[in-house]
Structures are given as C-alpha cells and as structure tokens.
Amino acid sequence: MILEKLILATIIFGISLFIAMYATYLERKVAAWLQDRVGPDRAGPYGLLQPLADGAKMFLKEDFIPTNADKWLFIMGPGIAMFTALMTSAIIPWGTDLVLFGRTIALQVADFNIGILYIMGVLSIGVYGIMIGGWASNNKYSLFGAIRASSQMISYELAMGITVITIVMMTGSLSLRDITNAQHGMNWNVFYQPLAFIVFLICSLAELNRAPFDMAECESELIGGYHTEYGSMKLGFYLFAEYISMFISSAIISILFFGGYNFPGMDAFSGNVLAILGVAALFMKIVFFIFVIMWIRWTLPRFRYDQLMHLGWKSLIPISLINMLITGLVIAFKNGWFNS
Amino acid sequence: MTNSSYSDYFPILIQAGVALGFVLAVLWVTHFLGPRLKSKVKNSNWECGIESDGNARFPVSIRYFMAAILFVLFDVEVIFFYPYAVNFKELELEGLYAVILFVAFFLTGFFYVLKKGALEWEK
C-alpha cells in the first residue's frame, strides 16, 4: 500500500516535471507559430531536446547569492515555490481505478474529502515562496515584483474561492473524485456554469502570474520581477514552479468544468481500458488548456496594475457572488423547495 | 465519501517526502556545480546597470497593505461558505435564506470598503 502510493507519487512527480519541461518548449513553439517564426529547432529533431539543454545549462550555472541578501530566506524562497507546486498534484484524480496484478489501484495519490480546499490552501502557500524570495533579494525591483505578485494573487483568490463554491453547491462534495464522477459522460459543469468557468479561468491566469496579468515581471519596469537576483537552479525552481502550476491549474480547470477523465461514450468501455482512455482524455484536456493559456499570453497586452485590481475586486467578486446566489436559487426551484 | 480518517492523509506525507527530497537534493547539488567568482561589484544587487543605492528595506504604499488586510477579512467570510455549500442540498430553503442574509452582510461590508475608497489605486 505504502509502496504503491510511493510509486504513484514518484510517477506523477516525473510526469509533472516532464510536462513542465516540455511546456517551456511548447511555449516557445506556440509563440513562434503565433508570430510567424520558426522557434527552437537546433537541439535535436524539431528542437525537441531544447528543454534538456536548458535544464543542463541551469544546473551548471553559478549558484549566486548577493552580499546584502538574506542568505537563508534567499535559498528558502525558490524551495517553497517548487515544493508547493509539486504538492498540489497529490489530490488530482487522474483516472478511474486500474486493476494490475489483481490489485485495484486508484489513480490518485490521496483522496480525502476536502480535496479542493487542500489545493486552494497549498496554492496560497505558494505566495510565500514569491514574497520571501523577492524580499530576501534586498533589491528594490525584486521587492516591488514580489509585492505586486502577492497582492495580485491574494486578490484573485477571493473570486476563485467563490466560483469553486458554486461547483461545490452543485455536487455537494469537496472531493475532486466526487466532483468528477458527478460529471459522467458529457454532463460537464461548464454547460451549467459558463460564467463561473470564465471567472475561474481569469483567476487562474492571475494566480499563475501569467500574461495578461504578469505585472510581477514586466521587463520594462521591473527587470525580471521577484527573480531578478536569482540564478542557477534557484531561478530554475521559480520558472519550473510556474510551469508546474500551469499544468496543475489546467488539470483543475479540466476537472471542475470539463469533466476530468469523463468523455462522451465512456459507458461502452470498462475496467483498465476505461481507466487508460480516461487518463488520455484528461491529458488531452490539460494540454488544450495549457495551449489556451499560452495563446492568451501571446495575444493580449498586459493590464495596468490599477486595472488589474479593479477587475479583481470590483468586477469578479460581485459577479461570482451573484452567480453563486443564482445557482442556489435555480437549484432550489428545480428541486421544488419553493412549492412545499 | 463523507467520512475521512487520518490514514487518508498519509499519502500526502509520501508526496511531501518526494517533493522535499527533490528540492533539497537539487539545491545541494547545484551548490557544488558551476563556477564561483566573487568580487565586490559583482556581489552587489543588480539594478538596471546603474550603481545600486541604499537597500530595499523601506516602507511601501499603504494600498498593498489595505489589499492584504481586506483579503484576510473577506477570505474568512468566503471560507464560511464552504461548509454551507457542502450541505446545501440537505439544508434546503432554511439554509438558502440564511446564506442570502450572509451574502447581504458580505456585500454591505464590501460596498462600504468600496465607498471608503480603500481600493482606489489611481489616487
């Protein structure tokens, strides 16, 4: 049992790293494609070895700590960012149960009944990684990058939390497994909650510090943002954490709104075939959302900081609250609570 | 799945072990790889090429602090919605009325904050 979970955790860890690595490649290819360029094509066929070359380079760079930086916090910052990014994948249901060597293996490292709360909690700890890193650098640009990033992340967390509540109201459970199972076949939440989906997508972009909300690292004002002073794998951790979070966010969007491992016509299959097809369906959705996030980055210009805070506080929070009330009323009408 | 026991949380520790092991191992390994060159100028902060002036321990705009405080306030209120949302279908109308009242309180506080201009960034 313990061994099984350890193997599963290691496999998922490997997959997260692999996807994060190739997301950097995909990002450059998507950017090149959208801007009518070629993109990386030197390392290996179609430049497929580029992420490995980048990784090796990161490892061999100088591990640098500025003199007036706070040494321990400076090391802790990227560590926390990477650790929290890796922790979130524990709760994601990757597929239905798999039967191997006569044992039933749940394709989920941990299934407990507060799944989505766990994810929100761990993501919030990620703010500390950025804040500590930026502050410890003792660089004004890093500090401003960190403050902007954390202030933006906490602002959008409110609207995100409220949209998740609408989904929980429809399912009656916080467990991601239950939420997925409630969307059997094509019964996806996005058809009932399109508004919540849009709000959640916007909030995810803001939580990820991705364009058009990448105020934290706008080159023209703040050099590199909170990771200006970082080099070697410490910088690598920040970048990796961002791409792993992108992978996990895409997974969560797929699970909450697009049925996770459910796909139309899934009743025709059963057992291991269903499990494998389910995993494939989930990964197709995840890759699609990773692409959407990149597509948005290379299409929209950056917001101004006050516009960002306006959108977060004055539009998204009231919209998601009203959406929640409407959901409640509609469910009440449907179940006939008002008739009795 | 309504009941949860401590053993459900055990795999989280395994995951934490794997993640922490990786993070520490990489930080340890990169400490010994790569060149090490030191000089007074190189080790100072990099601030757009111009010579760095003073340090970064200075007060920042109160607005960031306001946003943080308001986040704590409203996030606690949002957390109160979660137990309600889980039991939404059992509580039926009684719960719905209660939560409408709660949302009204939430919005009252929210509009008070907006009216007071706590979230005005241009001024």
Tab-separated table of C-alpha atoms in Angstrom:
chain	number	residue	atom	x	y	z
A	1	MET	CA	0.000	0.000	0.000
A	2	ILE	CA	2.730	2.432	1.031
A	3	LEU	CA	4.975	1.212	-1.764
A	4	GLU	CA	2.121	1.574	-4.238
A	5	LYS	CA	1.495	5.181	-3.198
A	6	LEU	CA	5.210	5.922	-3.279
A	7	ILE	CA	5.489	4.583	-6.835
A	8	LEU	CA	2.403	6.532	-7.894
A	9	ALA	CA	3.680	9.736	-6.267
A	10	THR	CA	7.045	9.309	-7.995
A	11	ILE	CA	5.433	8.661	-11.375
A	12	ILE	CA	3.201	11.724	-11.043
A	13	PHE	CA	6.195	13.748	-9.912
A	14	GLY	CA	8.089	12.612	-13.008
A	15	ILE	CA	5.165	13.404	-15.269
A	16	SER	CA	4.803	16.880	-13.726
A	17	LEU	CA	8.466	17.619	-14.336
A	18	PHE	CA	8.297	16.223	-17.867
A	19	ILE	CA	5.216	18.266	-18.727
A	20	ALA	CA	6.718	21.384	-17.150
A	21	MET	CA	9.889	20.909	-19.223
A	22	TYR	CA	8.024	20.421	-22.437
A	23	ALA	CA	5.643	23.254	-21.602
A	24	THR	CA	8.642	25.591	-21.898
A	25	TYR	CA	9.333	24.088	-25.314
A	26	LEU	CA	5.673	24.291	-26.275
A	27	GLU	CA	5.514	27.896	-25.146
A	28	ARG	CA	8.380	28.868	-27.412
A	29	LYS	CA	6.931	26.911	-30.304
A	30	VAL	CA	3.455	28.392	-29.792
A	31	ALA	CA	4.937	31.886	-29.561
A	32	ALA	CA	6.918	31.266	-32.725
A	33	TRP	CA	3.879	29.900	-34.504
A	34	LEU	CA	1.678	32.854	-33.496
A	35	GLN	CA	4.359	35.322	-34.558
A	36	ASP	CA	5.180	33.532	-37.808
A	37	ARG	CA	8.660	32.446	-36.710
A	38	VAL	CA	10.329	29.028	-36.543
A	39	GLY	CA	11.153	28.795	-32.834
A	40	PRO	CA	13.800	26.485	-31.336
A	41	ASP	CA	14.910	23.940	-33.945
A	42	ARG	CA	18.637	23.337	-33.368
A	43	ALA	CA	18.819	20.827	-30.486
A	44	GLY	CA	17.596	17.505	-31.827
A	45	PRO	CA	14.803	16.966	-34.358
A	46	TYR	CA	12.400	19.946	-34.308
A	47	GLY	CA	14.387	21.251	-31.339
A	48	LEU	CA	12.881	18.570	-29.124
A	49	LEU	CA	15.991	18.320	-26.961
A	50	GLN	CA	15.942	22.051	-26.208
A	51	PRO	CA	14.376	21.690	-22.705
A	52	LEU	CA	17.078	19.169	-21.740
A	53	ALA	CA	19.780	21.555	-22.913
A	54	ASP	CA	18.159	24.392	-20.958
A	55	GLY	CA	17.927	22.208	-17.861
A	56	ALA	CA	21.570	21.166	-18.073
A	57	LYS	CA	22.576	24.788	-18.509
A	58	MET	CA	20.570	25.804	-15.433
A	59	PHE	CA	22.357	23.164	-13.351
A	60	LEU	CA	25.812	24.262	-14.464
A	61	LYS	CA	25.341	27.981	-13.819
A	62	GLU	CA	26.864	29.752	-10.861
A	63	ASP	CA	24.877	29.391	-7.643
A	64	PHE	CA	24.908	33.054	-6.757
A	65	ILE	CA	23.824	34.852	-3.587
A	66	PRO	CA	24.161	38.666	-3.433
A	67	THR	CA	26.117	40.026	-0.435
A	68	ASN	CA	23.333	42.032	1.123
A	69	ALA	CA	20.651	39.409	0.570
A	70	ASP	CA	19.197	37.479	3.488
A	71	LYS	CA	21.015	34.217	2.817
A	72	TRP	CA	18.650	31.600	4.264
A	73	LEU	CA	15.462	33.252	3.103
A	74	PHE	CA	17.053	33.701	-0.316
A	75	ILE	CA	17.521	29.936	-0.554
A	76	MET	CA	14.145	29.150	1.009
A	77	GLY	CA	12.106	31.263	-1.421
A	78	PRO	CA	12.502	29.130	-4.565
A	79	GLY	CA	12.440	25.981	-2.425
A	80	ILE	CA	8.984	26.839	-1.107
A	81	ALA	CA	7.748	27.790	-4.577
A	82	MET	CA	8.846	24.459	-6.047
A	83	PHE	CA	7.693	22.398	-3.061
A	84	THR	CA	4.158	23.797	-3.101
A	85	ALA	CA	3.939	23.402	-6.874
A	86	LEU	CA	4.851	19.726	-6.525
A	87	MET	CA	2.465	19.152	-3.617
A	88	THR	CA	-0.718	20.104	-5.464
A	89	SER	CA	-0.680	17.121	-7.808
A	90	ALA	CA	-1.317	14.741	-4.865
A	91	ILE	CA	-5.051	15.242	-4.882
A	92	ILE	CA	-5.841	15.157	-8.599
A	93	PRO	CA	-7.844	12.122	-9.767
A	94	TRP	CA	-6.086	11.058	-12.963
A	95	GLY	CA	-8.500	8.302	-13.942
A	96	THR	CA	-10.831	5.542	-12.818
A	97	ASP	CA	-9.430	2.592	-10.872
A	98	LEU	CA	-6.821	0.470	-12.588
A	99	VAL	CA	-6.557	-3.270	-11.886
A	100	LEU	CA	-2.974	-4.524	-12.023
A	101	PHE	CA	-1.731	-7.926	-10.757
A	102	GLY	CA	-5.044	-8.480	-9.034
A	103	ARG	CA	-4.834	-5.216	-7.087
A	104	THR	CA	-7.127	-2.252	-7.519
A	105	ILE	CA	-5.063	0.883	-7.835
A	106	ALA	CA	-6.733	4.267	-7.515
A	107	LEU	CA	-5.072	6.694	-9.916
A	108	GLN	CA	-4.878	9.372	-7.255
A	109	VAL	CA	-2.215	9.736	-4.607
A	110	ALA	CA	-4.564	10.871	-1.866
A	111	ASP	CA	-8.346	11.004	-1.884
A	112	PHE	CA	-9.794	12.827	1.058
A	113	ASN	CA	-12.979	14.770	1.388
A	114	ILE	CA	-11.554	18.292	1.426
A	115	GLY	CA	-9.684	17.972	-1.885
A	116	ILE	CA	-10.378	21.361	-3.386
A	117	LEU	CA	-9.724	23.162	-0.088
A	118	TYR	CA	-6.348	21.425	0.092
A	119	ILE	CA	-5.461	22.751	-3.359
A	120	MET	CA	-6.515	26.301	-2.508
A	121	GLY	CA	-4.508	26.081	0.714
A	122	VAL	CA	-1.339	24.790	-0.912
A	123	LEU	CA	-1.588	27.356	-3.702
A	124	SER	CA	-1.804	30.100	-1.078
A	125	ILE	CA	1.439	28.901	0.490
A	126	GLY	CA	2.991	29.446	-2.950
A	127	VAL	CA	2.588	33.190	-2.329
A	128	TYR	CA	5.164	32.894	0.457
A	129	GLY	CA	7.729	31.483	-1.959
A	130	ILE	CA	7.439	34.576	-4.138
A	131	MET	CA	7.205	37.071	-1.269
A	132	ILE	CA	10.135	35.600	0.676
A	133	GLY	CA	12.294	35.350	-2.450
A	134	GLY	CA	11.601	38.911	-3.536
A	135	TRP	CA	12.112	40.354	-0.070
A	136	ALA	CA	15.256	38.403	0.691
A	137	SER	CA	16.947	39.598	-2.514
A	138	ASN	CA	17.184	43.077	-0.995
A	139	ASN	CA	16.684	44.576	-4.428
A	140	LYS	CA	14.052	47.263	-4.962
A	141	TYR	CA	12.866	45.764	-8.230
A	142	SER	CA	12.565	42.304	-6.721
A	143	LEU	CA	10.691	43.708	-3.751
A	144	PHE	CA	8.163	45.508	-5.955
A	145	GLY	CA	7.774	42.458	-8.158
A	146	ALA	CA	7.109	40.302	-5.116
A	147	ILE	CA	4.645	42.751	-3.571
A	148	ARG	CA	2.740	43.117	-6.804
A	149	ALA	CA	2.649	39.372	-7.369
A	150	SER	CA	1.444	38.504	-3.889
A	151	SER	CA	-1.080	41.327	-3.757
A	152	GLN	CA	-2.490	40.202	-7.101
A	153	MET	CA	-2.578	36.549	-6.110
A	154	ILE	CA	-4.474	37.155	-2.882
A	155	SER	CA	-6.920	39.497	-4.609
A	156	TYR	CA	-7.911	36.939	-7.217
A	157	GLU	CA	-8.072	34.123	-4.696
A	158	LEU	CA	-11.342	35.541	-3.333
A	159	ALA	CA	-13.210	35.369	-6.634
A	160	MET	CA	-11.658	31.955	-7.300
A	161	GLY	CA	-12.873	30.662	-3.944
A	162	ILE	CA	-16.415	31.861	-4.609
A	163	THR	CA	-16.587	30.251	-8.074
A	164	VAL	CA	-15.420	26.960	-6.592
A	165	ILE	CA	-18.307	27.231	-4.114
A	166	THR	CA	-20.845	27.200	-6.959
A	167	ILE	CA	-19.396	23.911	-8.178
A	168	VAL	CA	-19.407	22.502	-4.656
A	169	MET	CA	-23.067	23.525	-4.270
A	170	MET	CA	-23.968	21.543	-7.389
A	171	THR	CA	-22.024	18.457	-6.305
A	172	GLY	CA	-22.334	18.590	-2.537
A	173	SER	CA	-18.763	17.459	-2.009
A	174	LEU	CA	-15.299	18.977	-1.839
A	175	SER	CA	-13.626	15.797	-3.065
A	176	LEU	CA	-12.311	16.133	-6.610
A	177	ARG	CA	-13.163	12.476	-7.222
A	178	ASP	CA	-16.843	13.110	-6.374
A	179	ILE	CA	-16.895	16.288	-8.457
A	180	THR	CA	-15.523	14.347	-11.437
A	181	ASN	CA	-17.916	11.436	-11.019
A	182	ALA	CA	-20.865	13.834	-10.917
A	183	GLN	CA	-19.988	14.902	-14.488
A	184	HIS	CA	-20.359	11.451	-16.001
A	185	GLY	CA	-20.160	11.286	-19.826
A	186	MET	CA	-20.856	14.715	-21.279
A	187	ASN	CA	-22.624	16.080	-18.200
A	188	TRP	CA	-19.889	18.688	-17.737
A	189	ASN	CA	-20.182	21.600	-15.341
A	190	VAL	CA	-19.200	24.129	-17.983
A	191	PHE	CA	-22.633	23.756	-19.606
A	192	TYR	CA	-24.323	24.726	-16.333
A	193	GLN	CA	-21.764	27.245	-15.122
A	194	PRO	CA	-20.261	29.082	-18.115
A	195	LEU	CA	-19.884	32.286	-16.104
A	196	ALA	CA	-18.103	30.507	-13.273
A	197	PHE	CA	-15.774	28.925	-15.823
A	198	ILE	CA	-14.808	32.290	-17.301
A	199	VAL	CA	-14.228	33.823	-13.871
A	200	PHE	CA	-12.203	30.786	-12.810
A	201	LEU	CA	-10.056	30.932	-15.960
A	202	ILE	CA	-9.302	34.623	-15.430
A	203	CYS	CA	-8.456	33.999	-11.780
A	204	SER	CA	-6.182	31.106	-12.712
A	205	LEU	CA	-4.253	33.347	-15.090
A	206	ALA	CA	-3.860	35.903	-12.313
A	207	GLU	CA	-2.824	33.243	-9.771
A	208	LEU	CA	-0.219	31.966	-12.198
A	209	ASN	CA	1.141	35.474	-12.778
A	210	ARG	CA	0.722	34.835	-16.484
A	211	ALA	CA	0.074	37.431	-19.164
A	212	PRO	CA	-2.096	39.499	-19.358
A	213	PHE	CA	-1.607	39.633	-15.571
A	214	ASP	CA	2.184	39.295	-15.418
A	215	MET	CA	2.703	42.654	-13.716
A	216	ALA	CA	5.072	40.928	-11.335
A	217	GLU	CA	7.701	40.553	-14.006
A	218	CYS	CA	7.066	43.265	-16.541
A	219	GLU	CA	10.522	43.668	-18.003
A	220	SER	CA	10.149	47.308	-18.947
A	221	GLU	CA	9.566	48.442	-15.347
A	222	LEU	CA	10.899	45.805	-13.016
A	223	ILE	CA	13.677	43.938	-14.870
A	224	GLY	CA	12.816	40.315	-14.016
A	225	GLY	CA	10.429	40.920	-11.112
A	226	TYR	CA	10.891	38.868	-7.961
A	227	HIS	CA	13.513	36.577	-9.502
A	228	THR	CA	15.833	39.324	-10.780
A	229	GLU	CA	18.659	38.309	-8.413
A	230	TYR	CA	18.315	34.587	-8.894
A	231	GLY	CA	20.473	32.319	-10.968
A	232	SER	CA	21.213	28.634	-11.434
A	233	MET	CA	18.547	26.153	-10.316
A	234	LYS	CA	17.081	28.672	-7.877
A	235	LEU	CA	15.869	30.624	-10.896
A	236	GLY	CA	15.067	27.260	-12.449
A	237	PHE	CA	12.807	26.430	-9.490
A	238	TYR	CA	10.804	29.621	-9.911
A	239	LEU	CA	10.351	29.021	-13.627
A	240	PHE	CA	9.618	25.330	-13.145
A	241	ALA	CA	7.147	26.074	-10.359
A	242	GLU	CA	5.318	28.420	-12.718
A	243	TYR	CA	5.032	25.781	-15.423
A	244	ILE	CA	4.062	23.021	-12.999
A	245	SER	CA	1.378	25.322	-11.573
A	246	MET	CA	0.204	25.916	-15.109
A	247	PHE	CA	-0.109	22.160	-15.603
A	248	ILE	CA	-1.964	21.719	-12.305
A	249	SER	CA	-4.265	24.684	-12.990
A	250	SER	CA	-5.147	23.256	-16.381
A	251	ALA	CA	-5.868	19.939	-14.661
A	252	ILE	CA	-8.117	21.638	-12.111
A	253	ILE	CA	-9.986	23.579	-14.800
A	254	SER	CA	-10.487	20.308	-16.690
A	255	ILE	CA	-11.734	18.544	-13.564
A	256	LEU	CA	-14.011	21.267	-12.224
A	257	PHE	CA	-15.592	22.325	-15.504
A	258	PHE	CA	-14.742	19.846	-18.251
A	259	GLY	CA	-15.453	16.522	-16.599
A	260	GLY	CA	-11.895	15.427	-15.775
A	261	TYR	CA	-11.452	11.874	-17.012
A	262	ASN	CA	-15.043	11.648	-18.294
A	263	PHE	CA	-15.588	11.596	-22.027
A	264	PRO	CA	-18.670	11.085	-24.222
A	265	GLY	CA	-19.378	7.438	-24.886
A	266	MET	CA	-17.435	6.217	-21.856
A	267	ASP	CA	-20.142	3.693	-20.915
A	268	ALA	CA	-19.049	1.469	-23.818
A	269	PHE	CA	-15.782	0.702	-22.008
A	270	SER	CA	-14.949	-0.741	-18.624
A	271	GLY	CA	-12.031	-1.806	-16.462
A	272	ASN	CA	-8.489	-0.992	-17.481
A	273	VAL	CA	-9.443	0.199	-20.969
A	274	LEU	CA	-11.755	2.805	-19.432
A	275	ALA	CA	-9.041	3.871	-16.994
A	276	ILE	CA	-6.457	4.336	-19.744
A	277	LEU	CA	-8.860	6.145	-22.071
A	278	GLY	CA	-9.928	8.335	-19.137
A	279	VAL	CA	-6.331	9.316	-18.390
A	280	ALA	CA	-5.835	10.067	-22.097
A	281	ALA	CA	-8.997	12.207	-22.152
A	282	LEU	CA	-7.869	14.145	-19.076
A	283	PHE	CA	-4.423	14.752	-20.530
A	284	MET	CA	-5.901	15.942	-23.826
A	285	LYS	CA	-7.981	18.481	-21.913
A	286	ILE	CA	-4.952	19.534	-19.862
A	287	VAL	CA	-2.770	20.057	-22.930
A	288	PHE	CA	-5.574	22.009	-24.549
A	289	PHE	CA	-5.832	24.364	-21.560
A	290	ILE	CA	-2.058	24.766	-21.389
A	291	PHE	CA	-2.266	25.815	-25.026
A	292	VAL	CA	-5.134	28.229	-24.283
A	293	ILE	CA	-3.096	29.872	-21.502
A	294	MET	CA	-0.157	30.313	-23.890
A	295	TRP	CA	-2.422	31.540	-26.639
A	296	ILE	CA	-3.817	34.217	-24.293
A	297	ARG	CA	-0.291	35.243	-23.294
A	298	TRP	CA	0.774	35.885	-26.858
A	299	THR	CA	-2.477	37.580	-27.860
A	300	LEU	CA	-3.372	40.061	-25.132
A	301	PRO	CA	-1.280	43.011	-23.974
A	302	ARG	CA	-0.518	43.465	-20.296
A	303	PHE	CA	-3.006	45.140	-17.932
A	304	ARG	CA	-2.082	48.185	-15.877
A	305	TYR	CA	-1.859	47.475	-12.146
A	306	ASP	CA	-4.866	49.574	-11.144
A	307	GLN	CA	-6.949	47.971	-13.918
A	308	LEU	CA	-5.946	44.581	-12.587
A	309	MET	CA	-7.042	45.399	-9.048
A	310	HIS	CA	-10.286	46.916	-10.355
A	311	LEU	CA	-11.081	43.799	-12.344
A	312	GLY	CA	-10.323	41.519	-9.419
A	313	TRP	CA	-12.119	43.392	-6.661
A	314	LYS	CA	-14.856	45.359	-8.357
A	315	SER	CA	-15.954	43.033	-11.148
A	316	LEU	CA	-15.052	39.425	-10.456
A	317	ILE	CA	-16.048	39.277	-6.786
A	318	PRO	CA	-19.596	40.716	-7.276
A	319	ILE	CA	-20.071	38.638	-10.450
A	320	SER	CA	-19.095	35.407	-8.768
A	321	LEU	CA	-21.206	36.172	-5.683
A	322	ILE	CA	-24.271	36.855	-7.830
A	323	ASN	CA	-23.554	33.743	-9.854
A	324	MET	CA	-23.469	31.770	-6.627
A	325	LEU	CA	-26.839	33.157	-5.473
A	326	ILE	CA	-28.416	32.445	-8.873
A	327	THR	CA	-27.089	28.887	-8.762
A	328	GLY	CA	-28.611	28.449	-5.320
A	329	LEU	CA	-32.000	29.822	-6.431
A	330	VAL	CA	-32.082	27.729	-9.614
A	331	ILE	CA	-31.302	24.536	-7.726
A	332	ALA	CA	-33.992	25.469	-5.194
A	333	PHE	CA	-36.572	25.949	-7.982
A	334	LYS	CA	-35.575	22.735	-9.729
A	335	ASN	CA	-35.869	20.674	-6.569
A	336	GLY	CA	-39.235	22.297	-5.829
A	337	TRP	CA	-38.271	23.676	-2.421
A	338	PHE	CA	-40.493	26.694	-3.008
A	339	ASN	CA	-43.572	24.561	-3.724
A	340	SER	CA	-43.860	22.875	-0.363
B	1	MET	CA	-17.317	9.817	0.570
B	2	THR	CA	-18.391	11.680	3.684
B	3	ASN	CA	-16.086	10.338	6.362
B	4	SER	CA	-12.378	10.787	6.323
B	5	SER	CA	-9.774	9.278	8.578
B	6	TYR	CA	-6.199	10.218	9.285
B	7	SER	CA	-4.966	7.409	7.065
B	8	ASP	CA	-6.425	9.215	4.030
B	9	TYR	CA	-3.921	11.972	4.646
B	10	PHE	CA	-0.951	9.655	4.899
B	11	PRO	CA	-0.165	9.655	1.131
B	12	ILE	CA	0.215	13.427	1.396
B	13	LEU	CA	3.238	12.811	3.617
B	14	ILE	CA	4.690	10.496	0.972
B	15	GLN	CA	4.170	13.138	-1.686
B	16	ALA	CA	5.717	15.741	0.620
B	17	GLY	CA	8.711	13.463	1.111
B	18	VAL	CA	9.238	13.037	-2.616
B	19	ALA	CA	8.851	16.772	-3.273
B	20	LEU	CA	11.048	17.868	-0.373
B	21	GLY	CA	13.712	15.308	-1.272
B	22	PHE	CA	13.875	16.585	-4.816
B	23	VAL	CA	14.037	20.243	-3.784
B	24	LEU	CA	16.775	19.710	-1.197
B	25	ALA	CA	18.795	17.401	-3.455
B	26	VAL	CA	18.773	19.867	-6.339
B	27	LEU	CA	19.661	22.834	-4.111
B	28	TRP	CA	22.501	20.792	-2.605
B	29	VAL	CA	23.848	19.567	-5.946
B	30	THR	CA	23.802	22.956	-7.660
B	31	HIS	CA	25.708	24.370	-4.706
B	32	PHE	CA	28.742	22.380	-5.868
B	33	LEU	CA	28.282	22.633	-9.617
B	34	GLY	CA	29.115	25.675	-11.651
B	35	PRO	CA	31.831	28.303	-11.319
B	36	ARG	CA	32.254	30.574	-8.296
B	37	LEU	CA	33.608	34.027	-8.831
B	38	LYS	CA	33.419	36.762	-6.263
B	39	SER	CA	34.024	40.471	-6.390
B	40	LYS	CA	32.563	43.396	-4.515
B	41	VAL	CA	30.782	44.843	-7.519
B	42	LYS	CA	29.540	41.522	-8.835
B	43	ASN	CA	28.040	40.575	-5.489
B	44	SER	CA	26.012	43.744	-5.182
B	45	ASN	CA	22.401	43.915	-6.311
B	46	TRP	CA	21.704	44.360	-9.970
B	47	GLU	CA	19.527	47.395	-10.541
B	48	CYS	CA	19.309	48.071	-14.242
B	49	GLY	CA	23.049	48.562	-14.610
B	50	ILE	CA	23.215	51.772	-12.593
B	51	GLU	CA	25.042	51.635	-9.275
B	52	SER	CA	22.742	50.345	-6.582
B	53	ASP	CA	21.778	52.883	-3.984
B	54	GLY	CA	20.788	52.085	-0.400
B	55	ASN	CA	18.903	48.912	0.345
B	56	ALA	CA	15.401	47.654	-0.219
B	57	ARG	CA	14.142	47.828	3.360
B	58	PHE	CA	11.824	50.784	3.004
B	59	PRO	CA	8.089	51.311	3.512
B	60	VAL	CA	5.862	50.569	0.532
B	61	SER	CA	2.497	52.015	-0.432
B	62	ILE	CA	-0.299	51.550	2.107
B	63	ARG	CA	-2.577	50.243	-0.670
B	64	TYR	CA	-0.838	46.887	-0.779
B	65	PHE	CA	-1.343	46.605	2.949
B	66	MET	CA	-5.046	47.508	2.580
B	67	ALA	CA	-5.473	44.848	-0.081
B	68	ALA	CA	-3.842	42.276	2.195
B	69	ILE	CA	-5.990	43.168	5.225
B	70	LEU	CA	-9.187	43.159	3.145
B	71	PHE	CA	-8.196	39.813	1.686
B	72	VAL	CA	-7.883	38.292	5.148
B	73	LEU	CA	-11.272	39.734	6.097
B	74	PHE	CA	-13.168	38.574	3.036
B	75	ASP	CA	-11.366	35.269	2.710
B	76	VAL	CA	-12.557	34.281	6.176
B	77	GLU	CA	-16.096	35.079	5.037
B	78	VAL	CA	-15.614	33.042	1.859
B	79	ILE	CA	-14.391	30.078	3.912
B	80	PHE	CA	-17.679	30.202	5.842
B	81	PHE	CA	-19.482	29.442	2.578
B	82	TYR	CA	-17.730	26.101	2.135
B	83	PRO	CA	-19.439	24.079	4.874
B	84	TYR	CA	-22.710	25.600	3.702
B	85	ALA	CA	-22.086	24.639	0.073
B	86	VAL	CA	-21.335	21.032	1.019
B	87	ASN	CA	-24.598	20.746	2.963
B	88	PHE	CA	-26.578	22.926	0.567
B	89	LYS	CA	-28.942	20.182	-0.625
B	90	GLU	CA	-29.707	18.923	2.894
B	91	LEU	CA	-30.345	22.349	4.389
B	92	GLU	CA	-32.870	23.279	1.662
B	93	LEU	CA	-34.725	26.594	1.988
B	94	GLU	CA	-33.712	27.381	5.540
B	95	GLY	CA	-30.060	27.271	4.547
B	96	LEU	CA	-30.707	29.273	1.398
B	97	TYR	CA	-32.371	32.121	3.315
B	98	ALA	CA	-29.563	32.095	5.856
B	99	VAL	CA	-26.929	32.316	3.162
B	100	ILE	CA	-28.773	35.101	1.337
B	101	LEU	CA	-28.670	37.050	4.588
B	102	PHE	CA	-24.964	36.251	4.922
B	103	VAL	CA	-24.267	37.395	1.355
B	104	ALA	CA	-26.133	40.609	2.170
B	105	PHE	CA	-23.782	41.197	5.117
B	106	PHE	CA	-20.821	40.355	2.915
B	107	LEU	CA	-21.935	42.826	0.241
B	108	THR	CA	-22.658	45.538	2.825
B	109	GLY	CA	-19.102	45.297	4.050
B	110	PHE	CA	-17.836	45.105	0.508
B	111	PHE	CA	-19.639	48.238	-0.670
B	112	TYR	CA	-18.605	50.096	2.486
B	113	VAL	CA	-15.000	49.336	1.611
B	114	LEU	CA	-15.528	50.478	-1.975
B	115	LYS	CA	-17.301	53.695	-0.879
B	116	LYS	CA	-14.483	54.484	1.525
B	117	GLY	CA	-12.125	54.261	-1.439
B	118	ALA	CA	-9.912	51.589	0.107
B	119	LEU	CA	-9.361	50.034	-3.290
B	120	GLU	CA	-8.796	53.180	-5.335
B	121	TRP	CA	-5.402	52.737	-6.959
B	122	GLU	CA	-5.129	55.895	-9.050
B	123	LYS	CA	-5.358	58.453	-6.252
